[in-house]
mmCIF file of C-alpha atoms in Angstrom:
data_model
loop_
_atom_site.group_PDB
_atom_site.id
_atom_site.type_symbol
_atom_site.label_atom_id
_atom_site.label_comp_id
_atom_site.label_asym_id
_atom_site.label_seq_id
_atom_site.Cartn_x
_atom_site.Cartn_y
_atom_site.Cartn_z
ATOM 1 C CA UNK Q 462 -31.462 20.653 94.552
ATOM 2 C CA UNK Q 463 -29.524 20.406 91.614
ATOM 3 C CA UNK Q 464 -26.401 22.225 90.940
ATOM 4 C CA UNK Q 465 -24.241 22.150 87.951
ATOM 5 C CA UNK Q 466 -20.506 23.159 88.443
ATOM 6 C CA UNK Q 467 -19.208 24.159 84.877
ATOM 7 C CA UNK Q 468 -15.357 22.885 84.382
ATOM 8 C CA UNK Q 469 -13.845 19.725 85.694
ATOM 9 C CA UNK Q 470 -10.123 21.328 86.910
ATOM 10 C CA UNK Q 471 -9.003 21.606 89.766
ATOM 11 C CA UNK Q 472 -11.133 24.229 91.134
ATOM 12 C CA UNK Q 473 -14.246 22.989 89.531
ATOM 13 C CA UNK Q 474 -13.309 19.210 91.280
ATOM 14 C CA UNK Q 475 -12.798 21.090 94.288
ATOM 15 C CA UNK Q 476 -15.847 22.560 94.230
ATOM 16 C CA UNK Q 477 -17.928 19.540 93.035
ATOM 17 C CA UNK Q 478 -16.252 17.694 95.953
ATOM 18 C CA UNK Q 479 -17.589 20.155 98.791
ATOM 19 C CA UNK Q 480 -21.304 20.318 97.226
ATOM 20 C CA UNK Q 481 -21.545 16.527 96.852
ATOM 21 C CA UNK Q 482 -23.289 15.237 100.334
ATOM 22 C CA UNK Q 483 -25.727 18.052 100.054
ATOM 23 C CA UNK Q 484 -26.994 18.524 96.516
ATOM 24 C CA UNK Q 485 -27.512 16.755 93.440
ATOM 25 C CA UNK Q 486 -23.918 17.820 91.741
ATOM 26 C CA UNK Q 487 -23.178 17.577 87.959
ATOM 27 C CA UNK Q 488 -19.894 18.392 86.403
ATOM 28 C CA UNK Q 489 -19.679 19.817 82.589
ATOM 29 C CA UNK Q 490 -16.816 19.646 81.151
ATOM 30 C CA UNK Q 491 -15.400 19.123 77.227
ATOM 31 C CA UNK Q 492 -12.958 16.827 78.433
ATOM 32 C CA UNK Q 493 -13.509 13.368 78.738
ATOM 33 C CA UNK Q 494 -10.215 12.191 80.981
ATOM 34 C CA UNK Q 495 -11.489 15.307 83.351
ATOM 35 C CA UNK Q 496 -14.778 14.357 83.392
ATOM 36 C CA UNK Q 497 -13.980 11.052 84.267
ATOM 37 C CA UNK Q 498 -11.589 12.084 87.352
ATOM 38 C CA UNK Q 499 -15.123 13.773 89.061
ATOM 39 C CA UNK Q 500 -17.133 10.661 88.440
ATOM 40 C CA UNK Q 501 -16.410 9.329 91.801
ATOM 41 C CA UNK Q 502 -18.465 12.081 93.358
ATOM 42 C CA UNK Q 503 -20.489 13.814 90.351
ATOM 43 C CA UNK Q 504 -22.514 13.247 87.144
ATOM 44 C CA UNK Q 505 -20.139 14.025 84.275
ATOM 45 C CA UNK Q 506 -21.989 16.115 81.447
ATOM 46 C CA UNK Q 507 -20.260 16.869 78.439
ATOM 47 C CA UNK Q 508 -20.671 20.546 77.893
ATOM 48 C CA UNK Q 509 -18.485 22.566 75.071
ATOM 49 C CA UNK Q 510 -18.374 26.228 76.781
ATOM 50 C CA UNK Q 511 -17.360 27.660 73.191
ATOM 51 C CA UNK Q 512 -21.246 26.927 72.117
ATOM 52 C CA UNK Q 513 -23.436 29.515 73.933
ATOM 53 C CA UNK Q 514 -26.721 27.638 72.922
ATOM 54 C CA UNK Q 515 -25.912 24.357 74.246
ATOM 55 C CA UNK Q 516 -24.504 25.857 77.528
ATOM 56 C CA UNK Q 517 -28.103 27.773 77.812
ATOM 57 C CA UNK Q 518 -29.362 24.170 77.239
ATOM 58 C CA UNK Q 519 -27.368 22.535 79.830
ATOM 59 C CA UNK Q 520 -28.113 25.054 82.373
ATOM 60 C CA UNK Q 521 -32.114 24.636 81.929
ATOM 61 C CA UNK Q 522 -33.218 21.898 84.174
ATOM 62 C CA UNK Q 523 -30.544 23.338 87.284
ATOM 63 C CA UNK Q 524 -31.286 25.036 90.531
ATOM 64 C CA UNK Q 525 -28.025 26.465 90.351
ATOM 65 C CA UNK Q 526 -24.730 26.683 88.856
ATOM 66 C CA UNK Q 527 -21.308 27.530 89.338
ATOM 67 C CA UNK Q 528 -18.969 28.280 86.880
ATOM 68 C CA UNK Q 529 -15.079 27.544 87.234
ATOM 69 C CA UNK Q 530 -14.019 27.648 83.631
ATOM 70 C CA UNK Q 531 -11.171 29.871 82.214
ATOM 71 C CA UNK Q 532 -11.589 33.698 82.436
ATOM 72 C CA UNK Q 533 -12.340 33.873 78.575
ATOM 73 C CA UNK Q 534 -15.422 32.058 79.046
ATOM 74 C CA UNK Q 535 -16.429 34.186 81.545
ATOM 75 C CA UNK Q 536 -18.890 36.866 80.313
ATOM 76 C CA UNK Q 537 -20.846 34.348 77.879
ATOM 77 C CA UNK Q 538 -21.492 31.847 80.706
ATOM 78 C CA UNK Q 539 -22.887 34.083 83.118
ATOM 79 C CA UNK Q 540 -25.082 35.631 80.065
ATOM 80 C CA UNK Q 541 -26.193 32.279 79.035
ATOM 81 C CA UNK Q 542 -27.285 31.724 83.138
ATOM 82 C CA UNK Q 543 -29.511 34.783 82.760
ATOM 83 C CA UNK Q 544 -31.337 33.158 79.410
ATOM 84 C CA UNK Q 545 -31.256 29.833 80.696
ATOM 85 C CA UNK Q 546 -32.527 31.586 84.460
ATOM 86 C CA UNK Q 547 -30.632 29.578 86.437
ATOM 87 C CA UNK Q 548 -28.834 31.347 89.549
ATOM 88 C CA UNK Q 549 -24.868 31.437 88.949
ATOM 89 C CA UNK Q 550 -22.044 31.974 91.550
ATOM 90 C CA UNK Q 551 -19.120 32.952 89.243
ATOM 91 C CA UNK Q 552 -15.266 32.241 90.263
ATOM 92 C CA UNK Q 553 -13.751 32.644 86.438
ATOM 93 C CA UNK Q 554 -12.329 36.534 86.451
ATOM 94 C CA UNK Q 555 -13.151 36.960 83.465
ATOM 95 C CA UNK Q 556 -11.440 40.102 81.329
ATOM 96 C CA UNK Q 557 -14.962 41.699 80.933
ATOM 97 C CA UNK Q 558 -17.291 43.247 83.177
ATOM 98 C CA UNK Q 559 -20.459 41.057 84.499
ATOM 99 C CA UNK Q 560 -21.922 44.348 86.356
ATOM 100 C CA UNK Q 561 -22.832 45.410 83.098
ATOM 101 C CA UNK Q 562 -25.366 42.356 83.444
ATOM 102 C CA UNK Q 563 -26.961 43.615 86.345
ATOM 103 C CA UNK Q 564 -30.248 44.863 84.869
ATOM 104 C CA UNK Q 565 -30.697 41.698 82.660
ATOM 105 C CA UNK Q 566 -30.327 39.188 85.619
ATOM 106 C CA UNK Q 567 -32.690 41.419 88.114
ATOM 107 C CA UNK Q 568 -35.342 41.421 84.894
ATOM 108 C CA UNK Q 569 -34.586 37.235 84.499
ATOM 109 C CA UNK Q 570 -34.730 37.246 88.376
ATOM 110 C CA UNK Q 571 -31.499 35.396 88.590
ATOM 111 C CA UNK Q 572 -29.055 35.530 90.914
ATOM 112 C CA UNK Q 573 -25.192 36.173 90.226
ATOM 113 C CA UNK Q 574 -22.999 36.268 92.313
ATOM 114 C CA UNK Q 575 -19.666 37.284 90.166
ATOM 115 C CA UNK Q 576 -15.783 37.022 91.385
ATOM 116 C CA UNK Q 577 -16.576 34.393 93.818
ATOM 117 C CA UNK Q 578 -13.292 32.379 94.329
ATOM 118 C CA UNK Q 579 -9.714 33.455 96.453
ATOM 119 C CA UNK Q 580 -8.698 36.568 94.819
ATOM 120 C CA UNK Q 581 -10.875 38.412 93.510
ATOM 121 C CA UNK Q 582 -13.274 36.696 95.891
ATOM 122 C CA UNK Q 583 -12.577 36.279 99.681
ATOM 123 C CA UNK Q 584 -10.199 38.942 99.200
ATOM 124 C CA UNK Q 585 -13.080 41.179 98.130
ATOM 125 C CA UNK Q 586 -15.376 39.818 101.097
ATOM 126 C CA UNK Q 587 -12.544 40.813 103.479
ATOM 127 C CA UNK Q 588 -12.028 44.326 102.066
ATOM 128 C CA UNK Q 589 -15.773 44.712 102.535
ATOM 129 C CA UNK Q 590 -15.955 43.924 105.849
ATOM 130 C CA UNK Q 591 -12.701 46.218 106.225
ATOM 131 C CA UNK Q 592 -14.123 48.914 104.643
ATOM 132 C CA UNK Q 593 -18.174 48.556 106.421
ATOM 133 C CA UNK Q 594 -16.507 48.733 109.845
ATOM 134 C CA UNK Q 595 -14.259 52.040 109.501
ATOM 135 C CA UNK Q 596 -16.394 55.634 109.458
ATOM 136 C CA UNK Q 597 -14.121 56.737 106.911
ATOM 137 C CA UNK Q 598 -10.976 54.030 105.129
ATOM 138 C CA UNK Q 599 -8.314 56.328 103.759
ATOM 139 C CA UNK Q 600 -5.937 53.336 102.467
ATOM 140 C CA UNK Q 601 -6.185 49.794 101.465
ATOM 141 C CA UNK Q 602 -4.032 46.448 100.177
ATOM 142 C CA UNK Q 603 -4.439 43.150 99.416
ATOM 143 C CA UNK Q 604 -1.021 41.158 99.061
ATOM 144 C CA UNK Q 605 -1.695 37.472 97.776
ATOM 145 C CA UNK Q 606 -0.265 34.857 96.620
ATOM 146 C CA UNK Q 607 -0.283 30.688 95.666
ATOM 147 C CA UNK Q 608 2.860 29.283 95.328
ATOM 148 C CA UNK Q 609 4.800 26.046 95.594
ATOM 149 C CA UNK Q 610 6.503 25.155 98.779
ATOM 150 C CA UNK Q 611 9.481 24.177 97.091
ATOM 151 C CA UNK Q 612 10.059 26.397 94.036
ATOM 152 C CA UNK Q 613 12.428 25.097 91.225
ATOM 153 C CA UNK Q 614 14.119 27.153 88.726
ATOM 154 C CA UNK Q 615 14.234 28.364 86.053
ATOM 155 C CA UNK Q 616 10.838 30.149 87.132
ATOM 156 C CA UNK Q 617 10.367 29.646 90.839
ATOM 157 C CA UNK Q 618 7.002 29.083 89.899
ATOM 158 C CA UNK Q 619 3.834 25.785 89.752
ATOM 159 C CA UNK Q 620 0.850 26.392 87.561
ATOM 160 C CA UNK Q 621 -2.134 25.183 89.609
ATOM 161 C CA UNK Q 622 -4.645 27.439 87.571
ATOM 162 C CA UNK Q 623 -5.177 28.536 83.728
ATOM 163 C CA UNK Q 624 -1.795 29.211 82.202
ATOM 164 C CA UNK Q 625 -3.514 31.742 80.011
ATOM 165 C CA UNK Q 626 -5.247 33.553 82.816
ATOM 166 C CA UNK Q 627 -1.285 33.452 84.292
ATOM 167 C CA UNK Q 628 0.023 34.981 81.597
ATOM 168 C CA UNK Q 629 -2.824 37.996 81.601
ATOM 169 C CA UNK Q 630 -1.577 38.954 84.971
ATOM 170 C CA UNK Q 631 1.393 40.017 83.495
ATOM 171 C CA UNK Q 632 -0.391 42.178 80.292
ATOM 172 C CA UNK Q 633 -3.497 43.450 81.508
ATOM 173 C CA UNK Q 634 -2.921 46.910 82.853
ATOM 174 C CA UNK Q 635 -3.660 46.865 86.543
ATOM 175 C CA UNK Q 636 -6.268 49.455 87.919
ATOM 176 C CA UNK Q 637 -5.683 51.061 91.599
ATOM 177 C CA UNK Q 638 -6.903 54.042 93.513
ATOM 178 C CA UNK Q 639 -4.716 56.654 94.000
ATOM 179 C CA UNK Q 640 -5.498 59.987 95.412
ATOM 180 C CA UNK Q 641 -8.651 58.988 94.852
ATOM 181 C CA UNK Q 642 -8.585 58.049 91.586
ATOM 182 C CA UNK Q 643 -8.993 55.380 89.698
ATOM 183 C CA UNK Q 644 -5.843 54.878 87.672
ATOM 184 C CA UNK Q 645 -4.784 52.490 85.300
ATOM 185 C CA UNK Q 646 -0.864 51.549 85.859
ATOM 186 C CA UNK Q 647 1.283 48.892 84.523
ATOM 187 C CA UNK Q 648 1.810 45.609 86.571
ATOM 188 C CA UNK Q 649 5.627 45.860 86.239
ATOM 189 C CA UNK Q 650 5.310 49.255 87.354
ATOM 190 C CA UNK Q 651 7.506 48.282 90.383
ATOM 191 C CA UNK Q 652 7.989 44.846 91.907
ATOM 192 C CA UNK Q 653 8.163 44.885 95.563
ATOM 193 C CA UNK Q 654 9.790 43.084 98.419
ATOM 194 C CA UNK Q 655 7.470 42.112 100.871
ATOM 195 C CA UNK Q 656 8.123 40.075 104.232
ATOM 196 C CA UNK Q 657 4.722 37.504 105.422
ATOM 197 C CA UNK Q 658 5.254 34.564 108.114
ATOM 198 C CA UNK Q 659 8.659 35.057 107.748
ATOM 199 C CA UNK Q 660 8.909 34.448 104.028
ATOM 200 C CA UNK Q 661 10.005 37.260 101.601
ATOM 201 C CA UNK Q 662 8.667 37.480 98.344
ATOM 202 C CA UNK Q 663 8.231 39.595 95.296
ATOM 203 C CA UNK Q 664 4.968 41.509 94.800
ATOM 204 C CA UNK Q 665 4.016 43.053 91.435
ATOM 205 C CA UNK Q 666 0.902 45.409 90.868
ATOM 206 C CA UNK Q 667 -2.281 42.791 89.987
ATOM 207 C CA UNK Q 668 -5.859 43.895 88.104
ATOM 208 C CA UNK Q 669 -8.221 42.391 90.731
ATOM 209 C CA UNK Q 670 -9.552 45.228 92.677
ATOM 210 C CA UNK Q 671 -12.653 44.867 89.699
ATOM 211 C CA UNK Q 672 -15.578 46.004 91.352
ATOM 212 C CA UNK Q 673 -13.655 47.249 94.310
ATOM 213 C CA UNK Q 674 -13.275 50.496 92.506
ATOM 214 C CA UNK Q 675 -16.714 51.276 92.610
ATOM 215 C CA UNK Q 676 -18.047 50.251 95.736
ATOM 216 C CA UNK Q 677 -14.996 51.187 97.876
ATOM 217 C CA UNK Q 678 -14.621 55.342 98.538
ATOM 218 C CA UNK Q 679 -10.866 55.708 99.714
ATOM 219 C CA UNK Q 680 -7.882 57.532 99.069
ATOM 220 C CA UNK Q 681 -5.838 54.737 97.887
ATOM 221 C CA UNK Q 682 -6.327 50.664 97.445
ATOM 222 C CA UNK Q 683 -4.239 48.406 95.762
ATOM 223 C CA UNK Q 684 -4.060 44.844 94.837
ATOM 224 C CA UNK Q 685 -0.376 42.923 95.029
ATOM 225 C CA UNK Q 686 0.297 39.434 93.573
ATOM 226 C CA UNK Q 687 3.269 37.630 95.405
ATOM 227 C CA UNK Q 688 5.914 35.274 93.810
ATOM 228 C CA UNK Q 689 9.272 33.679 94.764
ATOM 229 C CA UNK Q 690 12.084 36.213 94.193
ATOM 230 C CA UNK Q 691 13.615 35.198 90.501
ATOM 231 C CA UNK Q 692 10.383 34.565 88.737
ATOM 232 C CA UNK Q 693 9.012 38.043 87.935
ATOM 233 C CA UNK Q 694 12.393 39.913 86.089
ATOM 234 C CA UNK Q 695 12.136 36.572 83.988
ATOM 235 C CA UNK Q 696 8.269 37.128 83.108
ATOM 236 C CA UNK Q 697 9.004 41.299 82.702
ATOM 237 C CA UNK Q 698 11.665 40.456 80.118
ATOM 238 C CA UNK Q 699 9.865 37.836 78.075
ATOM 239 C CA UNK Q 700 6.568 40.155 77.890
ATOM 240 C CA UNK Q 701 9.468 43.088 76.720
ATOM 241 C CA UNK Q 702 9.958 40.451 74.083
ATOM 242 C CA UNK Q 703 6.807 40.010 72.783
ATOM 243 C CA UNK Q 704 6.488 36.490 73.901
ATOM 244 C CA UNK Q 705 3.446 37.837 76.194
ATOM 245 C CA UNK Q 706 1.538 39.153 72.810
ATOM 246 C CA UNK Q 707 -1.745 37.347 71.337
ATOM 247 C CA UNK Q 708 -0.293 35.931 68.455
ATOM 248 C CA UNK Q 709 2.963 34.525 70.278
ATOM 249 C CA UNK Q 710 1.310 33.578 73.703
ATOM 250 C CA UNK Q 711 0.212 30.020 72.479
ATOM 251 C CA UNK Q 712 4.449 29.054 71.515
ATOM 252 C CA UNK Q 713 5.561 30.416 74.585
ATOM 253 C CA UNK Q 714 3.245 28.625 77.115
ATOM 254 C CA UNK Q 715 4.066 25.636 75.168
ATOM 255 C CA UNK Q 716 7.864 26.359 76.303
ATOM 256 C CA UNK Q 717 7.627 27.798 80.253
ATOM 257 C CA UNK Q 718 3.994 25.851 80.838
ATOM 258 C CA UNK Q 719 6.021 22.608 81.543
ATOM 259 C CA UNK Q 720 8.789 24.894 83.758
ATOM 260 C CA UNK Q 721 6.357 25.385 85.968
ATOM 261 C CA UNK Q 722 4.827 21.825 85.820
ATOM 262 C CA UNK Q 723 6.163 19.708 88.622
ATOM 263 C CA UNK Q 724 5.585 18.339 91.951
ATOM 264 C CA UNK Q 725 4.915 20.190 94.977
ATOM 265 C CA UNK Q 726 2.584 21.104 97.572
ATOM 266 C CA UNK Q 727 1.444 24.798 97.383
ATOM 267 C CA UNK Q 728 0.616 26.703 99.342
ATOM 268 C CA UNK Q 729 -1.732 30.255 99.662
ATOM 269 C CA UNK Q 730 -1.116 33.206 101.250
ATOM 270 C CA UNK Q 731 -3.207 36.658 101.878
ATOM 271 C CA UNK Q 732 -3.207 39.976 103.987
ATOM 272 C CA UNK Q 733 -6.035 42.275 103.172
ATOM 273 C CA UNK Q 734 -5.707 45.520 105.333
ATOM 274 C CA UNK Q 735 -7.516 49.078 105.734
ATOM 275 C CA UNK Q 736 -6.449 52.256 107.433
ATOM 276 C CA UNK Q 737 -8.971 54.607 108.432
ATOM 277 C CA UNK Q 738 -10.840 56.113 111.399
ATOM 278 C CA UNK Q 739 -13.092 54.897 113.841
ATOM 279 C CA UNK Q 740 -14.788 58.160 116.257
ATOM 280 C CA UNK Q 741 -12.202 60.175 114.795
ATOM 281 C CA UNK Q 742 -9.432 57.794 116.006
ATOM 282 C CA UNK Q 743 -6.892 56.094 113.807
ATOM 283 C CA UNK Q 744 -7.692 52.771 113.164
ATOM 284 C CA UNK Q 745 -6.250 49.511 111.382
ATOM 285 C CA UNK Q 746 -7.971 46.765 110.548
ATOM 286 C CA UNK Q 747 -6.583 43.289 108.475
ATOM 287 C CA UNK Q 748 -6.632 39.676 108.178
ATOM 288 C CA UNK Q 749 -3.924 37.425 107.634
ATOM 289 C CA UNK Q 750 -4.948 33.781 105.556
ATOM 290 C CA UNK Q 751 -2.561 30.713 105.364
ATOM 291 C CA UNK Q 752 -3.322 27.645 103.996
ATOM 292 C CA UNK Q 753 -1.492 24.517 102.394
ATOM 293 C CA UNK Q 754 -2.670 21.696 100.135
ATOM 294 C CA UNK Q 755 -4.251 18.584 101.531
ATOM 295 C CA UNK Q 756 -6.473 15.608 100.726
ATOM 296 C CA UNK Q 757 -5.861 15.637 97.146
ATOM 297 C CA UNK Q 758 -6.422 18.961 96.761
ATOM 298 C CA UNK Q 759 -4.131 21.980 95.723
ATOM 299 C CA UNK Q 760 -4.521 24.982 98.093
ATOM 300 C CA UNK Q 761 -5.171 27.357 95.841
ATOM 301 C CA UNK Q 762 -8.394 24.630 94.751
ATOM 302 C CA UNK Q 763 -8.913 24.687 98.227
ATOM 303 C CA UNK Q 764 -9.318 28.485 99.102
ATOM 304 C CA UNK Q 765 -10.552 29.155 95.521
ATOM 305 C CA UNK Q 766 -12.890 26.368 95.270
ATOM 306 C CA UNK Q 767 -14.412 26.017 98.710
ATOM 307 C CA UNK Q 768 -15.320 29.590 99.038
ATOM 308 C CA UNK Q 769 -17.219 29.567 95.773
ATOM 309 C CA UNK Q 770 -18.981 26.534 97.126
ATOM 310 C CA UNK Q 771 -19.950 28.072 100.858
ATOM 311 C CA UNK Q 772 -21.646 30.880 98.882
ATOM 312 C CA UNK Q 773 -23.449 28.887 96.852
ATOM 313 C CA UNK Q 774 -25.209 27.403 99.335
ATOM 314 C CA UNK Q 775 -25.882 30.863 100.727
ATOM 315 C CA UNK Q 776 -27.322 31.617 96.870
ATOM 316 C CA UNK Q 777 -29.293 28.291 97.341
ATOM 317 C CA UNK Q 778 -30.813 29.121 100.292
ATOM 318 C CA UNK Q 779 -32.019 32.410 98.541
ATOM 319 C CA UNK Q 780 -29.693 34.885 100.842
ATOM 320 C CA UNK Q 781 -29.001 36.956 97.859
ATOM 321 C CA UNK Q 782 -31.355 39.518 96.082
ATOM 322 C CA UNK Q 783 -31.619 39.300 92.252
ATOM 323 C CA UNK Q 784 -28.738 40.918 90.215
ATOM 324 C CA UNK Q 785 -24.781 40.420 89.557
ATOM 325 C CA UNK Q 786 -23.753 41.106 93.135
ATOM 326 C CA UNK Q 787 -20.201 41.457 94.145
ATOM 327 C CA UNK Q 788 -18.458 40.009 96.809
ATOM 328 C CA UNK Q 789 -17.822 42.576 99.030
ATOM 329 C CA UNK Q 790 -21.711 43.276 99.486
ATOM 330 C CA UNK Q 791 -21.545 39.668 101.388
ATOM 331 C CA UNK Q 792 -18.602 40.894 103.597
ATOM 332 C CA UNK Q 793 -20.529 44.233 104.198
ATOM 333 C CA UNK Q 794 -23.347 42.319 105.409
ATOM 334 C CA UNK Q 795 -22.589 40.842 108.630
ATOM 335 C CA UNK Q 796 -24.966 37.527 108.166
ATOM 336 C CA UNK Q 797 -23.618 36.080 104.831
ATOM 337 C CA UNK Q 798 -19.901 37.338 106.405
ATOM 338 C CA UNK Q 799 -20.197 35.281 109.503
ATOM 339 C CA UNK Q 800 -21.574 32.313 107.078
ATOM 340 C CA UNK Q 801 -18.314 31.971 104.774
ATOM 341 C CA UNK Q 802 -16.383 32.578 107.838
ATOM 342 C CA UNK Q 803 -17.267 30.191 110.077
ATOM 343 C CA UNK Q 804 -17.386 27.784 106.875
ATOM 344 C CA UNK Q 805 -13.987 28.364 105.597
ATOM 345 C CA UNK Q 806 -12.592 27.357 109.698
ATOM 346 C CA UNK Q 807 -14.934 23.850 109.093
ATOM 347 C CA UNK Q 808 -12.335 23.348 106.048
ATOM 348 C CA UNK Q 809 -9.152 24.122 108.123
ATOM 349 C CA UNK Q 810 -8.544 27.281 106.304
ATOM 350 C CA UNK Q 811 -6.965 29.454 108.555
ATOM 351 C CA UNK Q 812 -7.891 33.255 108.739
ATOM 352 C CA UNK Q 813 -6.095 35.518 111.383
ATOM 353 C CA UNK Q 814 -7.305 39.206 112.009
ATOM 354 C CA UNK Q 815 -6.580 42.080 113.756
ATOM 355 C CA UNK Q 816 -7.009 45.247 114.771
ATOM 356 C CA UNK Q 817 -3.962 47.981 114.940
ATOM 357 C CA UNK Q 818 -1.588 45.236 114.951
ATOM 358 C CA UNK Q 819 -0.124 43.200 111.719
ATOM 359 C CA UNK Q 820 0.765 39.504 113.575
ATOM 360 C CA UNK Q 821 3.335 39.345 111.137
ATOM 361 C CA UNK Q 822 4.817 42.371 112.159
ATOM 362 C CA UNK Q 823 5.212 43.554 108.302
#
């Protein structure tokens, strides 16, 4: 079977890498020094993602396809899988909506599975699983977070993923549930202190609940993104600035982009939880996820990337009805769930849960 994985970074390698012994893997990619770093273990193909047609072109001839380019390629990619009809598992978060492509791909027969990767991804499949096991979920939160293990000012932060997809964390408003409700709130709204393993970070108000809000009925669920204290006052005040707006957002990534350029392992960390009842009982339910980077590969390319690839071979082995499907429907299911679970403990990616009692006692 051949699979193409669209975009040669870090995920994309990560990706390519985890496919290789199994299927017939290209990379596309614009960039030839990327390109060339996935040779060892791929086909480069030179693909520009700005031209629709010739990403249509370069899909035709696949089995399958995966797309880990930049969120602003997003939408067009998984619109040029439906003409090209090539099944797509998606891991870009793009700023648009891909359920609004539902009825074209189950017309195409084409398979999408959208928000693939870490978060919004695994943390969706979680939720899902949360959410299918309580009778009735009145609360739930997602805390996560990729960070270096040794953070260096001025920004206590490393860039391991698109610094413009960074940088929309901070802008785009953030939609939550709250008293049932979706609601539309400001990232900076507040910014938390929250205690995991021992660590303490700061938590700010993220927009990747995404399809969440539809398929989810409960009271209140909310998404937090977690960062070394110090870096978040710095990003609030430079987006206060205008640094953060469309026409200035190129100059100032030139600036902070190599601030947070630098050496270190990272290293991921999520808790997805859900309150609710079970018989009319009160009832917890959460997982816990820790993982650092190893053999050549950031964490965050890790958990990101190797998640998108253990449901792709669940879309490859035709597991998935036609249509843009979310993630959580895979965590509702109990099949597909035990699949990416038992896959992401082959790849050392550690996933704690429990019932009625956080193990991190926050």
């Amino acid at each position: 079977m051949k699979v193409l994985v669209l975009g040669a970074g870090n995920v994309g390698r990560a990706v390519a890498w985890d496919l290789r012994d199994e299927f017939e893997v290209y990379v596309g990619d614009i960039s030839e020094d990327r390109l060339r770093a996935v040779s060892r273990f791929a086909t480069p193909l030179r693909v520009d993602a700005t031209d629709f047609n010739e990403v249509v072109e370069a899909l035709k001839g696949f089995d399958l396809a995966v797309d880990a380019l930049p969120g602003r390629f997003g939408y067009r990619v998984v619109k040029a899988s439906i003409k090209a009809g090539v099944d797509m598992v998606d891991i870009s978060f793009m700023p648009g909506n891909p359920l609004e492509l539902r009825d074209d791909a189950e017309k195409a027969k084409v398979t999408i599975i959208v928000d693939a990767g870490f978060a919004p991804g695994l943390s969706h499949i979680l939720m899902g699983r949360i959410w299918h096991e309580l009778d009735d979920m009145s609360e739930g939160r997602i805390y996560v977070g990729g960070l270096p293990k040794e953070p260096r000012p001025p920004l206590y932060y490393r860039i391991t993923w698109s610094p413009k997809d960074l940088i929309e964390e901070y802008t785009r408003p953030a939609r939550v549930i709250r008293d049932g409700e979706v609601k539309a709130v400001d990232p900076f709204e507040r910014i938390e202190r929250v205690k995991l393993r021992g660590m303490e970070f700061e938590a700010f108000l993220s927009d990747g609940l995404r399809s969440l809000l539809e398929s989810v009925r409960t009271e209140k669920l909310e998404e937090w993104t977690l960062r070394w204290p110090g870096h978040l006052e710095k990003m609030k005040v430079l987006r206060e600035l205008g640094f953060f707006r469309p026409e200035h957002v190129d100059k100032t990534l030139e600036v902070i982009t190599p601030l947070m350029t630098y050496e270190s392992p990272d290293f991921t960390i999520m808790k997805v939880f859900g309150r609710g009842t079970i018989e009319g009982e009160p009832k917890e339910i959460g997982y816990l996820l820790y993982d650092e980077e190893r053999d050549g590969f950031t964490s965050m390319a890790r958990v990101t990337g190797f998640t998108a690839s253990i449901i792709a071979r669940l879309v490859a082995e035709q597991s998935c009805i036609y249509g843009v499907i979310p993630p959580e429907i895979l965590g509702m299911r109990i099949d597909t769930y035990t699949r990416i679970m038992e896959g992401l403990k082959e790849r050392e990616i550690s996933v704690e849960r429990w019932e009625n009692a956080s193990p991190d006692n926050s």
